mmCIF file of C-alpha atoms in Angstrom:
data_model
loop_
_atom_site.group_PDB
_atom_site.id
_atom_site.type_symbol
_atom_site.label_atom_id
_atom_site.label_comp_id
_atom_site.label_asym_id
_atom_site.label_seq_id
_atom_site.Cartn_x
_atom_site.Cartn_y
_atom_site.Cartn_z
ATOM 1 C CA MET A 228 96.641 103.506 130.237
ATOM 2 C CA ARG A 229 96.562 103.949 126.489
ATOM 3 C CA ASN A 230 99.537 102.614 124.590
ATOM 4 C CA THR A 231 99.515 105.238 121.835
ATOM 5 C CA ALA A 232 102.706 106.351 120.089
ATOM 6 C CA LYS A 233 102.905 110.100 119.352
ATOM 7 C CA PHE A 234 105.153 111.290 116.550
ATOM 8 C CA SER A 235 106.016 114.774 115.363
ATOM 9 C CA THR A 236 106.526 115.625 111.727
ATOM 10 C CA ALA A 237 110.176 116.425 112.348
ATOM 11 C CA VAL A 238 110.896 113.093 114.004
ATOM 12 C CA LEU A 239 109.172 111.205 111.219
ATOM 13 C CA ALA A 240 111.030 113.115 108.552
ATOM 14 C CA ALA A 241 114.334 112.314 110.212
ATOM 15 C CA GLY A 242 113.337 108.680 110.479
ATOM 16 C CA ALA A 243 112.435 108.601 106.827
ATOM 17 C CA LEU A 244 115.911 109.720 105.836
ATOM 18 C CA THR A 245 117.633 107.168 108.041
ATOM 19 C CA PHE A 246 115.454 104.120 107.924
ATOM 20 C CA GLY A 247 113.065 104.568 105.037
ATOM 21 C CA LEU A 248 110.280 104.595 107.612
ATOM 22 C CA SER A 249 109.271 100.990 106.994
ATOM 23 C CA ALA A 250 106.886 99.800 109.662
ATOM 24 C CA CYS A 251 107.913 96.192 109.214
ATOM 25 C CA GLY A 252 111.494 96.751 108.114
ATOM 26 C CA SER A 253 110.608 95.503 104.638
ATOM 27 C CA SER A 254 109.702 96.850 101.232
ATOM 28 C CA ASP A 255 106.195 98.141 100.602
ATOM 29 C CA SER A 256 105.389 95.142 98.435
ATOM 30 C CA ASP A 257 106.469 92.824 101.229
ATOM 31 C CA SER A 258 104.425 94.694 103.823
ATOM 32 C CA ALA A 259 101.367 94.466 101.569
ATOM 33 C CA SER A 260 101.439 90.670 101.798
ATOM 34 C CA ASP A 261 102.595 90.428 105.428
ATOM 35 C CA THR A 262 99.482 90.712 107.560
ATOM 36 C CA SER A 263 100.824 88.868 110.587
ATOM 37 C CA GLY A 264 101.867 91.928 112.597
ATOM 38 C CA PRO A 265 99.792 94.636 114.247
ATOM 39 C CA LEU A 266 97.778 96.983 112.066
ATOM 40 C CA VAL A 267 99.488 100.369 112.417
ATOM 41 C CA VAL A 268 97.122 103.287 111.849
ATOM 42 C CA ALA A 269 98.065 106.969 111.655
ATOM 43 C CA ALA A 270 95.439 109.292 113.099
ATOM 44 C CA SER A 271 94.784 112.833 114.255
ATOM 45 C CA PRO A 272 94.623 112.870 118.075
ATOM 46 C CA THR A 273 90.999 114.032 118.311
ATOM 47 C CA PRO A 274 88.626 112.423 117.613
ATOM 48 C CA HIS A 275 90.277 109.855 115.349
ATOM 49 C CA ALA A 276 92.847 108.413 117.738
ATOM 50 C CA GLU A 277 90.298 108.519 120.567
ATOM 51 C CA ILE A 278 87.897 106.429 118.489
ATOM 52 C CA LEU A 279 90.660 104.007 117.522
ATOM 53 C CA ASN A 280 91.800 103.701 121.122
ATOM 54 C CA TYR A 281 88.240 102.916 122.186
ATOM 55 C CA ILE A 282 88.312 100.068 119.672
ATOM 56 C CA LYS A 283 91.777 98.985 120.815
ATOM 57 C CA GLU A 284 90.744 98.848 124.461
ATOM 58 C CA ASN A 285 87.225 97.449 124.091
ATOM 59 C CA LEU A 286 86.624 95.667 120.795
ATOM 60 C CA ALA A 287 89.848 94.694 119.027
ATOM 61 C CA LYS A 288 90.855 91.681 121.106
ATOM 62 C CA LYS A 289 87.527 89.944 120.680
ATOM 63 C CA ALA A 290 87.697 90.592 116.921
ATOM 64 C CA GLY A 291 91.209 89.159 116.737
ATOM 65 C CA LEU A 292 92.767 92.483 115.754
ATOM 66 C CA ASP A 293 96.144 93.696 117.026
ATOM 67 C CA LEU A 294 95.846 97.469 116.626
ATOM 68 C CA GLU A 295 98.576 100.093 117.040
ATOM 69 C CA VAL A 296 97.685 103.787 116.904
ATOM 70 C CA LYS A 297 100.167 106.516 115.987
ATOM 71 C CA GLU A 298 99.107 110.124 116.494
ATOM 72 C CA PHE A 299 100.031 112.911 114.090
ATOM 73 C CA GLN A 300 99.321 116.620 114.474
ATOM 74 C CA ASP A 301 99.461 117.506 110.792
ATOM 75 C CA TYR A 302 97.542 116.559 107.635
ATOM 76 C CA ILE A 303 100.506 115.565 105.436
ATOM 77 C CA VAL A 304 102.609 112.882 107.108
ATOM 78 C CA PRO A 305 99.743 110.399 107.668
ATOM 79 C CA ASN A 306 99.312 110.106 103.903
ATOM 80 C CA THR A 307 103.000 110.064 103.000
ATOM 81 C CA ALA A 308 103.620 107.463 105.706
ATOM 82 C CA THR A 309 100.754 105.343 104.368
ATOM 83 C CA GLU A 310 102.140 105.676 100.849
ATOM 84 C CA ASP A 311 105.658 104.566 101.794
ATOM 85 C CA GLY A 312 104.536 101.762 104.097
ATOM 86 C CA SER A 313 105.573 103.335 107.398
ATOM 87 C CA VAL A 314 102.010 102.773 108.565
ATOM 88 C CA ASP A 315 99.334 100.431 107.230
ATOM 89 C CA ALA A 316 96.428 102.864 107.155
ATOM 90 C CA ASN A 317 95.289 106.282 108.264
ATOM 91 C CA TYR A 318 92.170 107.870 109.648
ATOM 92 C CA PHE A 319 91.923 111.664 109.558
ATOM 93 C CA GLN A 320 90.682 113.014 106.216
ATOM 94 C CA ASN A 321 87.788 113.506 103.809
ATOM 95 C CA GLN A 322 87.402 112.801 100.084
ATOM 96 C CA PRO A 323 88.006 116.311 98.666
ATOM 97 C CA TYR A 324 91.193 116.608 100.731
ATOM 98 C CA LEU A 325 92.420 113.162 99.644
ATOM 99 C CA ASP A 326 91.634 113.832 95.976
ATOM 100 C CA ASP A 327 93.651 117.054 96.118
ATOM 101 C CA PHE A 328 96.512 115.367 97.996
ATOM 102 C CA ASN A 329 96.779 112.434 95.581
ATOM 103 C CA LYS A 330 96.711 114.774 92.592
ATOM 104 C CA LYS A 331 99.382 117.124 93.875
ATOM 105 C CA ARG A 332 101.722 114.568 95.456
ATOM 106 C CA GLY A 333 101.299 111.550 93.208
ATOM 107 C CA THR A 334 100.197 109.290 96.042
ATOM 108 C CA HIS A 335 97.803 106.358 95.732
ATOM 109 C CA ILE A 336 95.699 106.516 98.900
ATOM 110 C CA VAL A 337 92.113 105.246 98.724
ATOM 111 C CA PRO A 338 89.195 105.298 101.191
ATOM 112 C CA VAL A 339 87.974 102.093 102.825
ATOM 113 C CA VAL A 340 84.992 103.114 104.955
ATOM 114 C CA THR A 341 83.521 106.466 106.026
ATOM 115 C CA VAL A 342 83.085 106.826 109.777
ATOM 116 C CA HIS A 343 82.133 110.333 110.864
ATOM 117 C CA LEU A 344 81.751 114.018 110.044
ATOM 118 C CA GLU A 345 83.375 116.845 111.981
ATOM 119 C CA PRO A 346 81.464 120.010 111.126
ATOM 120 C CA LEU A 347 83.695 122.977 110.302
ATOM 121 C CA GLY A 348 82.934 126.018 112.446
ATOM 122 C CA LEU A 349 83.581 129.740 112.760
ATOM 123 C CA TYR A 350 84.831 130.671 116.242
ATOM 124 C CA SER A 351 85.791 133.889 117.985
ATOM 125 C CA HIS A 352 87.226 135.040 121.294
ATOM 126 C CA LYS A 353 86.072 138.588 120.564
ATOM 127 C CA VAL A 354 82.456 138.476 119.404
ATOM 128 C CA LYS A 355 79.425 136.388 120.251
ATOM 129 C CA SER A 356 77.728 136.381 116.847
ATOM 130 C CA VAL A 357 78.550 136.869 113.181
ATOM 131 C CA ASP A 358 76.488 140.055 113.196
ATOM 132 C CA ALA A 359 78.937 141.511 115.720
ATOM 133 C CA LEU A 360 81.895 141.150 113.367
ATOM 134 C CA LYS A 361 82.966 144.683 112.468
ATOM 135 C CA SER A 362 83.826 145.990 109.035
ATOM 136 C CA GLY A 363 87.396 145.067 108.185
ATOM 137 C CA ALA A 364 87.505 142.164 110.652
ATOM 138 C CA THR A 365 90.256 139.589 110.113
ATOM 139 C CA VAL A 366 89.242 135.937 109.734
ATOM 140 C CA ALA A 367 91.805 133.117 109.846
ATOM 141 C CA VAL A 368 91.201 130.251 107.421
ATOM 142 C CA PRO A 369 93.146 127.039 106.711
ATOM 143 C CA ASN A 370 95.680 127.496 103.923
ATOM 144 C CA ASP A 371 95.298 124.103 102.240
ATOM 145 C CA ALA A 372 93.178 124.267 99.106
ATOM 146 C CA VAL A 373 90.287 122.056 100.187
ATOM 147 C CA ASN A 374 89.792 123.391 103.710
ATOM 148 C CA GLU A 375 90.150 127.006 102.581
ATOM 149 C CA ALA A 376 87.425 126.494 99.978
ATOM 150 C CA ARG A 377 85.309 124.699 102.551
ATOM 151 C CA SER A 378 85.776 127.643 104.940
ATOM 152 C CA LEU A 379 84.731 130.182 102.325
ATOM 153 C CA LYS A 380 81.656 128.120 101.504
ATOM 154 C CA LEU A 381 80.753 128.117 105.202
ATOM 155 C CA LEU A 382 81.015 131.916 105.325
ATOM 156 C CA ALA A 383 79.000 132.220 102.110
ATOM 157 C CA ALA A 384 76.296 129.891 103.401
ATOM 158 C CA ASN A 385 75.873 132.218 106.370
ATOM 159 C CA GLY A 386 75.709 135.458 104.400
ATOM 160 C CA LEU A 387 79.127 136.882 105.267
ATOM 161 C CA ILE A 388 80.427 136.730 101.691
ATOM 162 C CA THR A 389 79.202 135.774 98.230
ATOM 163 C CA LEU A 390 81.312 133.541 96.017
ATOM 164 C CA LYS A 391 81.479 133.767 92.237
ATOM 165 C CA ASP A 392 79.168 131.421 90.352
ATOM 166 C CA GLY A 393 80.592 127.974 89.690
ATOM 167 C CA VAL A 394 83.312 128.127 92.314
ATOM 168 C CA GLY A 395 84.145 124.604 93.470
ATOM 169 C CA SER A 396 86.447 122.923 95.955
ATOM 170 C CA GLU A 397 89.423 125.163 95.138
ATOM 171 C CA ALA A 398 87.884 128.529 96.011
ATOM 172 C CA THR A 399 90.219 131.192 97.382
ATOM 173 C CA PRO A 400 89.589 134.738 98.647
ATOM 174 C CA GLN A 401 90.124 135.875 95.036
ATOM 175 C CA ASP A 402 86.870 134.087 94.178
ATOM 176 C CA ILE A 403 84.790 136.285 96.474
ATOM 177 C CA ALA A 404 82.237 138.296 94.486
ATOM 178 C CA LYS A 405 80.772 140.290 97.382
ATOM 179 C CA ASN A 406 82.303 141.058 100.771
ATOM 180 C CA PRO A 407 79.906 143.485 102.509
ATOM 181 C CA LYS A 408 81.894 143.522 105.762
ATOM 182 C CA ASN A 409 85.198 143.943 103.906
ATOM 183 C CA LEU A 410 86.545 140.930 105.760
ATOM 184 C CA LYS A 411 90.288 140.316 105.593
ATOM 185 C CA PHE A 412 91.588 136.760 105.447
ATOM 186 C CA LYS A 413 94.662 135.361 107.172
ATOM 187 C CA GLU A 414 95.710 132.046 105.645
ATOM 188 C CA VAL A 415 97.420 129.719 108.151
ATOM 189 C CA GLU A 416 98.014 126.009 108.534
ATOM 190 C CA ALA A 417 94.844 124.219 109.609
ATOM 191 C CA ALA A 418 96.379 123.272 112.966
ATOM 192 C CA GLN A 419 97.145 126.953 113.654
ATOM 193 C CA THR A 420 93.641 128.315 113.123
ATOM 194 C CA VAL A 421 92.491 127.590 116.651
ATOM 195 C CA ARG A 422 95.729 129.012 118.047
ATOM 196 C CA SER A 423 95.180 132.235 116.118
ATOM 197 C CA LEU A 424 91.919 133.074 117.890
ATOM 198 C CA ASP A 425 93.586 135.606 120.205
ATOM 199 C CA ASP A 426 95.188 137.373 117.249
ATOM 200 C CA VAL A 427 92.272 137.604 114.809
ATOM 201 C CA ASP A 428 88.618 138.528 115.067
ATOM 202 C CA ALA A 429 87.427 135.046 114.128
ATOM 203 C CA ALA A 430 88.779 131.801 112.717
ATOM 204 C CA VAL A 431 87.358 128.905 110.749
ATOM 205 C CA VAL A 432 88.535 125.760 112.518
ATOM 206 C CA ASN A 433 88.354 122.093 111.575
ATOM 207 C CA GLY A 434 86.343 120.041 114.043
ATOM 208 C CA ASN A 435 89.229 117.914 115.297
ATOM 209 C CA TYR A 436 91.338 120.954 116.176
ATOM 210 C CA ALA A 437 88.378 122.662 117.829
ATOM 211 C CA ILE A 438 87.705 119.653 120.025
ATOM 212 C CA SER A 439 91.412 119.340 120.890
ATOM 213 C CA ALA A 440 91.284 122.946 122.129
ATOM 214 C CA ASP A 441 88.309 122.130 124.388
ATOM 215 C CA LEU A 442 85.861 123.946 122.162
ATOM 216 C CA LYS A 443 82.446 122.374 121.736
ATOM 217 C CA PRO A 444 81.487 122.900 118.078
ATOM 218 C CA ALA A 445 77.787 122.273 118.653
ATOM 219 C CA LYS A 446 77.779 124.951 121.376
ATOM 220 C CA ASP A 447 80.707 127.333 120.803
ATOM 221 C CA ALA A 448 80.734 127.891 117.037
ATOM 222 C CA LEU A 449 79.253 131.151 115.778
ATOM 223 C CA VAL A 450 78.149 129.198 112.705
ATOM 224 C CA LEU A 451 78.566 125.495 112.017
ATOM 225 C CA GLU A 452 78.720 123.505 108.804
ATOM 226 C CA SER A 453 75.612 121.529 107.965
ATOM 227 C CA ALA A 454 75.981 117.753 108.082
ATOM 228 C CA LYS A 455 73.253 117.241 105.470
ATOM 229 C CA ASN A 456 74.603 115.757 102.218
ATOM 230 C CA SER A 457 78.138 116.632 103.262
ATOM 231 C CA PRO A 458 81.060 115.314 101.172
ATOM 232 C CA TYR A 459 83.403 115.801 104.110
ATOM 233 C CA GLY A 460 82.961 112.553 106.027
ATOM 234 C CA ASN A 461 86.213 111.243 107.526
ATOM 235 C CA PHE A 462 87.286 107.735 106.581
ATOM 236 C CA LEU A 463 89.758 104.936 107.100
ATOM 237 C CA ALA A 464 92.204 104.960 104.182
ATOM 238 C CA VAL A 465 94.969 102.721 102.853
ATOM 239 C CA LYS A 466 97.387 102.644 99.948
ATOM 240 C CA ASP A 467 95.657 101.242 96.884
ATOM 241 C CA GLY A 468 96.079 97.461 96.859
ATOM 242 C CA HIS A 469 95.808 97.097 100.631
ATOM 243 C CA GLN A 470 92.001 97.185 100.808
ATOM 244 C CA ASP A 471 91.770 93.399 101.160
ATOM 245 C CA ASP A 472 94.179 93.171 104.090
ATOM 246 C CA PRO A 473 92.138 91.114 106.597
ATOM 247 C CA ARG A 474 93.264 93.407 109.415
ATOM 248 C CA VAL A 475 91.920 96.434 107.521
ATOM 249 C CA LYS A 476 88.618 94.669 106.950
ATOM 250 C CA LYS A 477 88.339 93.883 110.673
ATOM 251 C CA LEU A 478 89.012 97.502 111.608
ATOM 252 C CA ALA A 479 86.542 98.785 109.002
ATOM 253 C CA LYS A 480 83.840 96.567 110.490
ATOM 254 C CA LEU A 481 84.621 97.737 114.031
ATOM 255 C CA LEU A 482 84.688 101.415 113.013
ATOM 256 C CA THR A 483 81.121 101.105 111.735
ATOM 257 C CA SER A 484 79.806 99.001 114.586
ATOM 258 C CA PRO A 485 76.905 99.952 116.881
ATOM 259 C CA GLU A 486 79.373 100.204 119.766
ATOM 260 C CA VAL A 487 81.457 102.842 117.993
ATOM 261 C CA LYS A 488 78.375 104.757 116.907
ATOM 262 C CA LYS A 489 77.227 104.963 120.523
ATOM 263 C CA PHE A 490 80.726 105.959 121.675
ATOM 264 C CA ILE A 491 80.826 108.841 119.180
ATOM 265 C CA GLU A 492 77.333 110.047 120.045
ATOM 266 C CA ASP A 493 77.904 109.843 123.809
ATOM 267 C CA LYS A 494 81.399 111.357 123.875
ATOM 268 C CA TYR A 495 81.058 114.174 121.363
ATOM 269 C CA ALA A 496 77.424 115.202 121.797
ATOM 270 C CA GLY A 497 76.868 116.387 118.241
ATOM 271 C CA SER A 498 80.343 117.843 117.680
ATOM 272 C CA VAL A 499 81.252 114.643 115.823
ATOM 273 C CA ILE A 500 78.488 112.919 113.872
ATOM 274 C CA PRO A 501 78.520 109.221 112.857
ATOM 275 C CA SER A 502 78.243 108.775 109.087
ATOM 276 C CA PHE A 503 76.964 105.207 109.104
#
């Protein structure tokens, strides 16, 4: 049985107020130098925690790594917990998202090693192809800046909309130049996009949430993000200054091992793609 701790945002927030959320009961500077305890890693349940648990159960002991995995459902707490020392590292995000997060929240999280790509996809419970989307259809998209822009780029790449020239990683529906189907956009939290499928005509869903909902991106998506030259690879990340933690280096090596590559390819069948 997996020994994985699951935490909700509310519980963590309450813990932060009471205990300062220190994983080792010490200041962040102390925890940076104390590498004797387990490496505590925050991760999205699928596929990140699944990959980490594979390492925990099959590879960590031989490598001399004591690994503890904490699952989080959202995209905010893993970074704030890494920043304040509640966890030692996290594994759930890509570079554009992290850049935006650090800029807006003043955090100091840095990538260590890129592991995989989860292609973003457009899904629907109501139509079987993008051509079947009717005029005025409602499409749910993630409401965080990076994933919303990524979603709009996916729709543009497949001819559903045209974006204004020069639009980058902060595109919003206001940056749409042409919208031949007069699509309407419902902005929701990334975790809610898959849950909105019964209420909208289609939804753009991050790969981890699609897989958690038993969708198979490689099979079920109406359109799927291309993995070629993608900047959206997911990586292990730490607070700046913790990159040389020997436990982090051990985990980075295991995350990019042949065993993990085979695990990802066998388990996810193209819905998650190794980036190494």
